[in-house]
Amino acid sequence: MAMNVSSACFSVLSCKKPNRIRAVASEDFATTAALKTDTEDKLKLGGSELKVTRLGIGAWSWGDTSYWNNFQWDDQKLKAAKAAFNGSLDCGITFFDTAEVYGSPLALGAENSETLLGRFIKQRENDNPGEEVVVATKFAALPWRFGRQSVISALKDSLNRLGLSSVDLYQLHWPGIWGNEGYIDGLGDAVEQGLVKAVGVSNYSEKRLRDAYERLKKRGIPLASNQVNYSLIYRLPEQNGVKAACDELGVTLIAYSPIAQGALTGKYKPENPPSGPRGRIYTPEFLTKLQPLLIRIKEIGGNYGKTPTQVVLNWLIAQENVVPIPGAKNAAQAKEFVGALGWRLSNEEVDELRSLASEISPVTGFPVEKL
């Protein structure tokens, strides 16, 4: 995660809870006050009653040794993840997204992301009783899972790992191979049983999205969200009708990999590509083509006193009806993310960045999008 922080940037401030703004220079005070207002001005997820901060935190990397963390998990990484959780809450970001398949519970020393998030919540509760934490997790549509009851069973297992009696948002992680009607029915059952406040899907095409929306609507249950891969350099949701359908139906689009797994932060160069599996996606060749866009992102950020990370997150927020959920491995990253709130790129800058990004061939997304 790039930490190209200027003296005017909120990232350098030590985040406090929104109702405890410390004395700062006048321009920093204005920035902090704006962030306080923006995190308190929450967004309703779709037609549900669930409200979330306009930016959330993804917990995909927590406990993982198969894609993130250079195939290692240790006490240092655990402490950093906990600091990311606490740092997010200190800055007013209360929305956390995890999944039952995040983390590496079978690997030596690693842990399940849900288990870690549940532990962090419990430890935080001891010092901050009653503090709001909005939890989203996901059901894995594994080939051997059939029907609506499999959703309820998996949800109860997730609740056990999280140490919670209910979650705020429960999502189908990807479309089922053998059909989705039973899974959608399971989401409805979860709402009616009081196990969740809202339900959503993930990696759903326009057609699947509309089908899920209509099936839940018949039971009087709104489809709150569709979580898809969406960033400045991966705009498939704009091209395949998903974004337009979400806007039409009143379904919130939750954007995962919103900073392209770090590629849009400016941290990586052709001579310094990301390690692990990401290096096979964001290759030196791709990063070479990306440089003109990154240079312009940095220039625009400089005009606002913002980092490239904050610019590309703000670009997504500017699309409306979008909640980005960048992954935070440590407190510094979490505090940087909140600097994407409280200001707005101009329409001309939004269009210019899209135009520049259109000249770059997109990377491959999550393959189930095209099933």
Short mmCIF file of C-alpha atoms in Angstrom, two decimals:
data_model
loop_
_atom_site.label_atom_id
_atom_site.label_comp_id
_atom_site.label_asym_id
_atom_site.label_seq_id
_atom_site.Cartn_x
_atom_site.Cartn_y
_atom_site.Cartn_z
CA MET A 1 0.00 0.00 0.00
CA ALA A 2 1.43 3.33 -1.03
CA MET A 3 1.94 5.83 1.74
CA ASN A 4 2.93 8.87 -0.35
CA VAL A 5 1.70 11.22 2.34
CA SER A 6 1.97 14.99 2.16
CA SER A 7 1.89 17.31 5.14
CA ALA A 8 -1.60 18.46 4.15
CA CYS A 9 -2.98 14.94 3.95
CA PHE A 10 -5.25 13.49 6.59
CA SER A 11 -3.24 10.28 6.46
CA VAL A 12 -0.57 11.75 8.68
CA LEU A 13 -3.06 12.61 11.41
CA SER A 14 -3.56 10.23 14.26
CA CYS A 15 -7.18 9.24 13.79
CA LYS A 16 -9.52 9.77 16.66
CA LYS A 17 -13.10 8.72 17.06
CA PRO A 18 -15.35 11.07 15.09
CA ASN A 19 -16.65 12.80 18.22
CA ARG A 20 -13.17 13.55 19.53
CA ILE A 21 -11.55 15.96 17.10
CA ARG A 22 -8.24 17.22 18.46
CA ALA A 23 -6.90 20.73 18.03
CA VAL A 24 -5.09 21.04 14.68
CA ALA A 25 -4.10 23.74 12.23
CA SER A 26 -7.12 25.41 10.63
CA GLU A 27 -6.85 23.61 7.29
CA ASP A 28 -6.35 20.24 8.99
CA PHE A 29 -9.29 20.94 11.28
CA ALA A 30 -11.50 21.57 8.27
CA THR A 31 -10.38 18.31 6.70
CA THR A 32 -10.95 16.37 9.91
CA ALA A 33 -14.38 17.93 10.38
CA ALA A 34 -15.33 17.03 6.83
CA LEU A 35 -14.27 13.43 7.40
CA LYS A 36 -16.26 13.32 10.61
CA THR A 37 -19.38 14.47 8.75
CA ASP A 38 -18.79 12.07 5.86
CA THR A 39 -18.35 8.97 8.02
CA GLU A 40 -21.44 9.88 10.03
CA ASP A 41 -23.41 10.50 6.81
CA LYS A 42 -24.01 6.83 6.10
CA LEU A 43 -25.45 5.13 3.06
CA LYS A 44 -28.40 2.74 3.10
CA LEU A 45 -27.59 -0.54 1.39
CA GLY A 46 -30.15 -0.87 -1.36
CA GLY A 47 -33.72 -0.99 -0.16
CA SER A 48 -32.72 -2.46 3.20
CA GLU A 49 -32.68 -0.58 6.49
CA LEU A 50 -28.97 -1.30 6.97
CA LYS A 51 -26.75 1.78 6.92
CA VAL A 52 -23.00 1.60 6.34
CA THR A 53 -20.14 4.05 6.10
CA ARG A 54 -19.43 5.20 2.55
CA LEU A 55 -16.23 3.21 2.58
CA GLY A 56 -15.65 -0.17 4.21
CA ILE A 57 -12.68 -2.40 4.98
CA GLY A 58 -12.07 -5.74 3.30
CA ALA A 59 -10.63 -8.53 5.44
CA TRP A 60 -9.61 -10.89 2.62
CA SER A 61 -5.95 -10.82 3.62
CA TRP A 62 -6.48 -11.44 7.34
CA GLY A 63 -5.12 -14.87 8.16
CA ASP A 64 -4.47 -15.73 4.51
CA THR A 65 -1.40 -17.61 3.31
CA SER A 66 -2.56 -18.64 -0.15
CA TYR A 67 -2.79 -15.26 -1.92
CA TRP A 68 -1.65 -12.57 0.50
CA ASN A 69 1.10 -12.15 3.09
CA ASN A 70 3.79 -13.91 1.02
CA PHE A 71 2.44 -17.30 2.10
CA GLN A 72 3.19 -16.58 5.76
CA TRP A 73 1.14 -15.68 8.81
CA ASP A 74 2.70 -14.79 12.14
CA ASP A 75 2.18 -12.71 15.29
CA GLN A 76 3.48 -9.59 13.60
CA LYS A 77 0.91 -9.83 10.80
CA LEU A 78 -1.78 -10.64 13.36
CA LYS A 79 -0.97 -7.51 15.36
CA ALA A 80 -0.97 -5.44 12.16
CA ALA A 81 -4.42 -6.76 11.17
CA LYS A 82 -5.78 -5.97 14.62
CA ALA A 83 -4.31 -2.47 14.34
CA ALA A 84 -6.04 -2.10 10.96
CA PHE A 85 -9.35 -3.00 12.60
CA ASN A 86 -8.90 -0.60 15.49
CA GLY A 87 -7.51 2.13 13.26
CA SER A 88 -10.54 1.91 10.99
CA LEU A 89 -12.94 2.30 13.90
CA ASP A 90 -10.89 5.16 15.34
CA CYS A 91 -11.34 6.95 12.01
CA GLY A 92 -15.08 6.30 11.91
CA ILE A 93 -15.12 3.43 9.38
CA THR A 94 -17.36 0.78 10.91
CA PHE A 95 -18.15 -1.51 7.94
CA PHE A 96 -16.05 -4.73 7.63
CA ASP A 97 -16.37 -7.39 4.95
CA THR A 98 -15.14 -10.95 5.38
CA ALA A 99 -16.08 -14.45 4.16
CA GLU A 100 -15.99 -18.03 5.31
CA VAL A 101 -13.31 -18.85 2.71
CA TYR A 102 -11.00 -15.95 3.65
CA GLY A 103 -7.91 -16.88 5.60
CA SER A 104 -6.13 -20.20 5.63
CA PRO A 105 -7.40 -22.22 8.60
CA LEU A 106 -5.73 -25.43 7.41
CA ALA A 107 -2.28 -23.87 7.01
CA LEU A 108 0.19 -24.00 9.87
CA GLY A 109 -0.10 -20.85 11.97
CA ALA A 110 -2.77 -19.17 9.82
CA GLU A 111 -6.34 -18.45 10.83
CA ASN A 112 -9.79 -17.90 9.36
CA SER A 113 -10.64 -14.27 8.66
CA GLU A 114 -14.05 -14.56 10.33
CA THR A 115 -12.41 -15.92 13.47
CA LEU A 116 -9.96 -13.03 13.56
CA LEU A 117 -12.65 -10.40 12.99
CA GLY A 118 -14.79 -11.92 15.73
CA ARG A 119 -11.85 -11.87 18.13
CA PHE A 120 -11.05 -8.24 17.29
CA ILE A 121 -14.67 -7.24 17.88
CA LYS A 122 -14.75 -8.97 21.26
CA GLN A 123 -11.48 -7.39 22.37
CA ARG A 124 -12.62 -3.97 21.21
CA GLU A 125 -15.93 -4.37 23.04
CA ASN A 126 -14.08 -4.70 26.34
CA ASP A 127 -12.74 -1.14 26.00
CA ASN A 128 -15.54 0.40 23.95
CA PRO A 129 -18.83 -1.23 25.00
CA GLY A 130 -21.70 -0.57 22.63
CA GLU A 131 -19.50 0.70 19.78
CA GLU A 132 -21.00 0.03 16.36
CA VAL A 133 -19.34 -2.55 14.13
CA VAL A 134 -21.16 -3.53 10.93
CA VAL A 135 -20.21 -7.04 9.79
CA ALA A 136 -20.69 -8.53 6.33
CA THR A 137 -19.72 -12.07 5.46
CA LYS A 138 -20.37 -14.51 2.62
CA PHE A 139 -21.64 -17.98 1.79
CA ALA A 140 -19.38 -20.09 -0.45
CA ALA A 141 -21.43 -21.76 -3.19
CA LEU A 142 -19.33 -24.92 -3.14
CA PRO A 143 -20.37 -27.67 -5.60
CA TRP A 144 -21.44 -30.06 -2.83
CA ARG A 145 -23.79 -27.55 -1.20
CA PHE A 146 -27.39 -27.86 -2.27
CA GLY A 147 -30.52 -25.92 -1.47
CA ARG A 148 -31.67 -23.35 1.01
CA GLN A 149 -30.72 -25.25 4.14
CA SER A 150 -27.06 -25.25 3.13
CA VAL A 151 -27.13 -21.46 3.34
CA ILE A 152 -28.54 -21.49 6.86
CA SER A 153 -26.06 -24.14 8.00
CA ALA A 154 -23.11 -22.23 6.60
CA LEU A 155 -24.38 -18.99 8.11
CA LYS A 156 -24.61 -20.56 11.55
CA ASP A 157 -21.03 -21.80 11.21
CA SER A 158 -19.95 -18.27 10.27
CA LEU A 159 -21.79 -16.84 13.27
CA ASN A 160 -19.99 -19.32 15.50
CA ARG A 161 -16.60 -18.25 14.15
CA LEU A 162 -17.52 -14.59 14.48
CA GLY A 163 -18.94 -15.07 17.96
CA LEU A 164 -22.13 -13.23 16.96
CA SER A 165 -25.83 -14.05 17.10
CA SER A 166 -26.45 -12.33 13.76
CA VAL A 167 -24.62 -10.46 11.02
CA ASP A 168 -25.59 -7.25 9.31
CA LEU A 169 -25.09 -8.40 5.70
CA TYR A 170 -24.95 -11.96 4.36
CA GLN A 171 -23.95 -12.45 0.73
CA LEU A 172 -23.70 -15.29 -1.77
CA HIS A 173 -19.99 -15.19 -2.63
CA TRP A 174 -20.41 -16.39 -6.22
CA PRO A 175 -23.12 -18.01 -8.36
CA GLY A 176 -23.83 -21.67 -7.79
CA ILE A 177 -22.81 -24.18 -10.43
CA TRP A 178 -26.00 -26.25 -10.17
CA GLY A 179 -28.47 -23.37 -9.80
CA ASN A 180 -29.13 -20.45 -7.50
CA GLU A 181 -32.82 -20.52 -6.60
CA GLY A 182 -32.26 -22.54 -3.44
CA TYR A 183 -29.46 -20.26 -2.33
CA ILE A 184 -31.63 -17.17 -2.84
CA ASP A 185 -34.39 -18.85 -0.84
CA GLY A 186 -31.83 -19.51 1.89
CA LEU A 187 -31.01 -15.81 2.05
CA GLY A 188 -34.70 -15.05 2.50
CA ASP A 189 -34.95 -17.67 5.24
CA ALA A 190 -31.98 -16.10 7.03
CA VAL A 191 -33.75 -12.74 7.10
CA GLU A 192 -37.00 -14.24 8.35
CA GLN A 193 -35.18 -16.19 11.07
CA GLY A 194 -33.52 -13.01 12.31
CA LEU A 195 -30.01 -14.22 11.56
CA VAL A 196 -29.20 -11.28 9.26
CA LYS A 197 -30.34 -7.70 8.77
CA ALA A 198 -29.78 -7.57 5.01
CA VAL A 199 -28.78 -9.90 2.18
CA GLY A 200 -26.75 -9.51 -0.98
CA VAL A 201 -24.94 -11.33 -3.75
CA SER A 202 -21.42 -11.17 -5.14
CA ASN A 203 -19.94 -11.63 -8.62
CA TYR A 204 -23.44 -11.75 -10.09
CA SER A 205 -24.08 -10.83 -13.72
CA GLU A 206 -26.91 -8.50 -14.69
CA LYS A 207 -29.29 -11.39 -15.40
CA ARG A 208 -28.49 -13.24 -12.19
CA LEU A 209 -28.79 -9.98 -10.28
CA ARG A 210 -32.26 -9.31 -11.68
CA ASP A 211 -33.38 -12.89 -11.00
CA ALA A 212 -32.20 -12.70 -7.37
CA TYR A 213 -33.86 -9.31 -6.93
CA GLU A 214 -37.22 -10.56 -8.22
CA ARG A 215 -37.13 -13.81 -6.23
CA LEU A 216 -36.49 -11.97 -2.97
CA LYS A 217 -38.99 -9.25 -3.85
CA LYS A 218 -41.77 -11.83 -3.94
CA ARG A 219 -41.09 -12.43 -0.25
CA GLY A 220 -40.97 -8.73 0.52
CA ILE A 221 -37.19 -8.81 1.05
CA PRO A 222 -34.94 -6.28 -0.69
CA LEU A 223 -31.69 -7.33 -2.33
CA ALA A 224 -29.29 -4.94 -0.64
CA SER A 225 -26.09 -5.30 -2.64
CA ASN A 226 -23.99 -6.90 -5.35
CA GLN A 227 -20.28 -7.09 -4.52
CA VAL A 228 -18.13 -7.10 -7.65
CA ASN A 229 -14.60 -6.36 -8.82
CA TYR A 230 -14.61 -2.67 -9.70
CA SER A 231 -11.82 -0.14 -9.97
CA LEU A 232 -10.57 2.59 -12.28
CA ILE A 233 -8.70 -0.03 -14.33
CA TYR A 234 -11.35 -2.75 -14.06
CA ARG A 235 -14.66 -1.28 -15.15
CA LEU A 236 -16.45 -4.41 -16.33
CA PRO A 237 -19.51 -3.55 -14.16
CA GLU A 238 -19.95 -0.44 -16.31
CA GLN A 239 -19.64 -2.44 -19.51
CA ASN A 240 -21.71 -5.55 -18.77
CA GLY A 241 -24.81 -3.81 -17.41
CA VAL A 242 -24.25 -4.63 -13.73
CA LYS A 243 -23.69 -1.04 -12.58
CA ALA A 244 -26.69 0.24 -14.55
CA ALA A 245 -28.89 -2.58 -13.20
CA CYS A 246 -27.80 -1.84 -9.63
CA ASP A 247 -28.70 1.82 -10.10
CA GLU A 248 -32.04 0.97 -11.69
CA LEU A 249 -33.07 -1.56 -9.04
CA GLY A 250 -31.73 0.39 -6.08
CA VAL A 251 -29.11 -2.25 -5.25
CA THR A 252 -25.84 -0.91 -3.82
CA LEU A 253 -22.68 -1.92 -5.65
CA ILE A 254 -19.93 -2.92 -3.22
CA ALA A 255 -16.56 -2.63 -4.98
CA TYR A 256 -13.87 -5.14 -4.05
CA SER A 257 -10.26 -4.72 -5.20
CA PRO A 258 -11.00 -0.97 -5.59
CA ILE A 259 -7.30 -0.06 -5.67
CA ALA A 260 -6.54 -3.02 -7.96
CA GLN A 261 -4.84 -4.96 -5.16
CA GLY A 262 -2.32 -2.16 -4.73
CA ALA A 263 -1.54 -1.58 -8.42
CA LEU A 264 -3.23 1.85 -8.38
CA THR A 265 -1.43 3.12 -5.28
CA GLY A 266 1.80 3.92 -7.13
CA LYS A 267 3.74 1.59 -4.87
CA TYR A 268 4.60 -0.88 -7.63
CA LYS A 269 6.82 -0.16 -10.60
CA PRO A 270 7.86 -2.35 -13.57
CA GLU A 271 11.12 -3.08 -11.75
CA ASN A 272 9.25 -3.74 -8.50
CA PRO A 273 6.05 -5.73 -9.20
CA PRO A 274 3.97 -7.17 -6.37
CA SER A 275 5.03 -10.48 -4.89
CA GLY A 276 3.09 -13.73 -4.90
CA PRO A 277 0.11 -14.44 -7.18
CA ARG A 278 -0.47 -10.72 -7.77
CA GLY A 279 2.81 -10.60 -9.65
CA ARG A 280 1.32 -12.85 -12.32
CA ILE A 281 -1.56 -10.39 -12.80
CA TYR A 282 0.21 -7.05 -12.44
CA THR A 283 3.26 -7.91 -14.51
CA PRO A 284 6.14 -5.55 -15.37
CA GLU A 285 4.62 -5.17 -18.83
CA PHE A 286 1.23 -4.16 -17.42
CA LEU A 287 2.80 -1.82 -14.87
CA THR A 288 4.77 -0.12 -17.67
CA LYS A 289 1.51 0.65 -19.50
CA LEU A 290 -0.02 1.86 -16.23
CA GLN A 291 2.59 4.55 -15.51
CA PRO A 292 1.02 7.46 -17.49
CA LEU A 293 -2.26 6.97 -15.62
CA LEU A 294 -0.48 6.74 -12.27
CA ILE A 295 1.44 9.94 -13.00
CA ARG A 296 -1.80 11.80 -13.70
CA ILE A 297 -3.46 10.35 -10.60
CA LYS A 298 -0.56 11.62 -8.51
CA GLU A 299 -0.77 15.06 -10.14
CA ILE A 300 -4.49 15.35 -9.41
CA GLY A 301 -3.95 14.13 -5.86
CA GLY A 302 -1.31 16.79 -5.35
CA ASN A 303 -3.88 19.48 -6.12
CA TYR A 304 -6.03 18.22 -3.24
CA GLY A 305 -3.27 17.18 -0.86
CA LYS A 306 -4.30 13.55 -1.39
CA THR A 307 -2.44 10.33 -2.11
CA PRO A 308 -3.03 8.25 -5.28
CA THR A 309 -4.87 5.70 -3.14
CA GLN A 310 -7.29 8.34 -1.91
CA VAL A 311 -7.84 9.65 -5.44
CA VAL A 312 -8.80 6.28 -6.95
CA LEU A 313 -11.11 5.48 -4.02
CA ASN A 314 -12.75 8.89 -4.40
CA TRP A 315 -13.18 8.18 -8.12
CA LEU A 316 -15.28 5.14 -7.23
CA ILE A 317 -17.31 7.02 -4.63
CA ALA A 318 -17.99 9.66 -7.29
CA GLN A 319 -19.78 7.02 -9.39
CA GLU A 320 -22.62 7.13 -6.81
CA ASN A 321 -24.30 4.06 -5.30
CA VAL A 322 -20.84 2.51 -4.82
CA VAL A 323 -19.17 1.49 -1.55
CA PRO A 324 -15.49 0.57 -2.02
CA ILE A 325 -13.98 -1.92 0.43
CA PRO A 326 -10.18 -1.76 0.13
CA GLY A 327 -8.24 -4.32 2.11
CA ALA A 328 -6.24 -3.03 5.07
CA LYS A 329 -3.30 -4.98 6.41
CA ASN A 330 -2.27 -2.37 8.98
CA ALA A 331 -3.39 0.80 10.72
CA ALA A 332 -1.51 3.13 8.36
CA GLN A 333 -3.44 1.79 5.39
CA ALA A 334 -6.77 2.07 7.19
CA LYS A 335 -6.06 5.67 8.15
CA GLU A 336 -5.04 6.49 4.60
CA PHE A 337 -8.31 5.09 3.22
CA VAL A 338 -10.46 7.46 5.25
CA GLY A 339 -8.77 10.33 3.42
CA ALA A 340 -10.83 9.37 0.37
CA LEU A 341 -13.87 10.83 2.16
CA GLY A 342 -14.88 14.41 2.78
CA TRP A 343 -13.99 15.82 -0.65
CA ARG A 344 -14.85 15.19 -4.30
CA LEU A 345 -13.07 14.99 -7.65
CA SER A 346 -14.53 17.30 -10.27
CA ASN A 347 -16.64 15.78 -13.05
CA GLU A 348 -13.90 16.71 -15.50
CA GLU A 349 -11.29 14.84 -13.45
CA VAL A 350 -13.54 11.80 -13.15
CA ASP A 351 -14.00 11.73 -16.92
CA GLU A 352 -10.33 12.36 -17.62
CA LEU A 353 -9.20 9.47 -15.44
CA ARG A 354 -11.73 7.13 -17.05
CA SER A 355 -10.51 8.17 -20.49
CA LEU A 356 -6.87 7.58 -19.59
CA ALA A 357 -7.70 4.22 -17.99
CA SER A 358 -9.61 3.18 -21.12
CA GLU A 359 -6.33 3.12 -23.02
CA ILE A 360 -5.10 0.27 -20.81
CA SER A 361 -6.25 -3.29 -21.46
CA PRO A 362 -7.88 -4.52 -18.23
CA VAL A 363 -6.55 -7.40 -16.20
CA THR A 364 -8.54 -10.61 -15.81
CA GLY A 365 -11.21 -10.46 -13.12
CA PHE A 366 -12.83 -13.17 -11.04
CA PRO A 367 -13.76 -15.82 -13.67
CA VAL A 368 -17.23 -16.66 -12.29
CA GLU A 369 -18.48 -13.26 -13.47
CA LYS A 370 -18.81 -14.78 -16.95
CA LEU A 371 -20.39 -18.11 -16.04
#
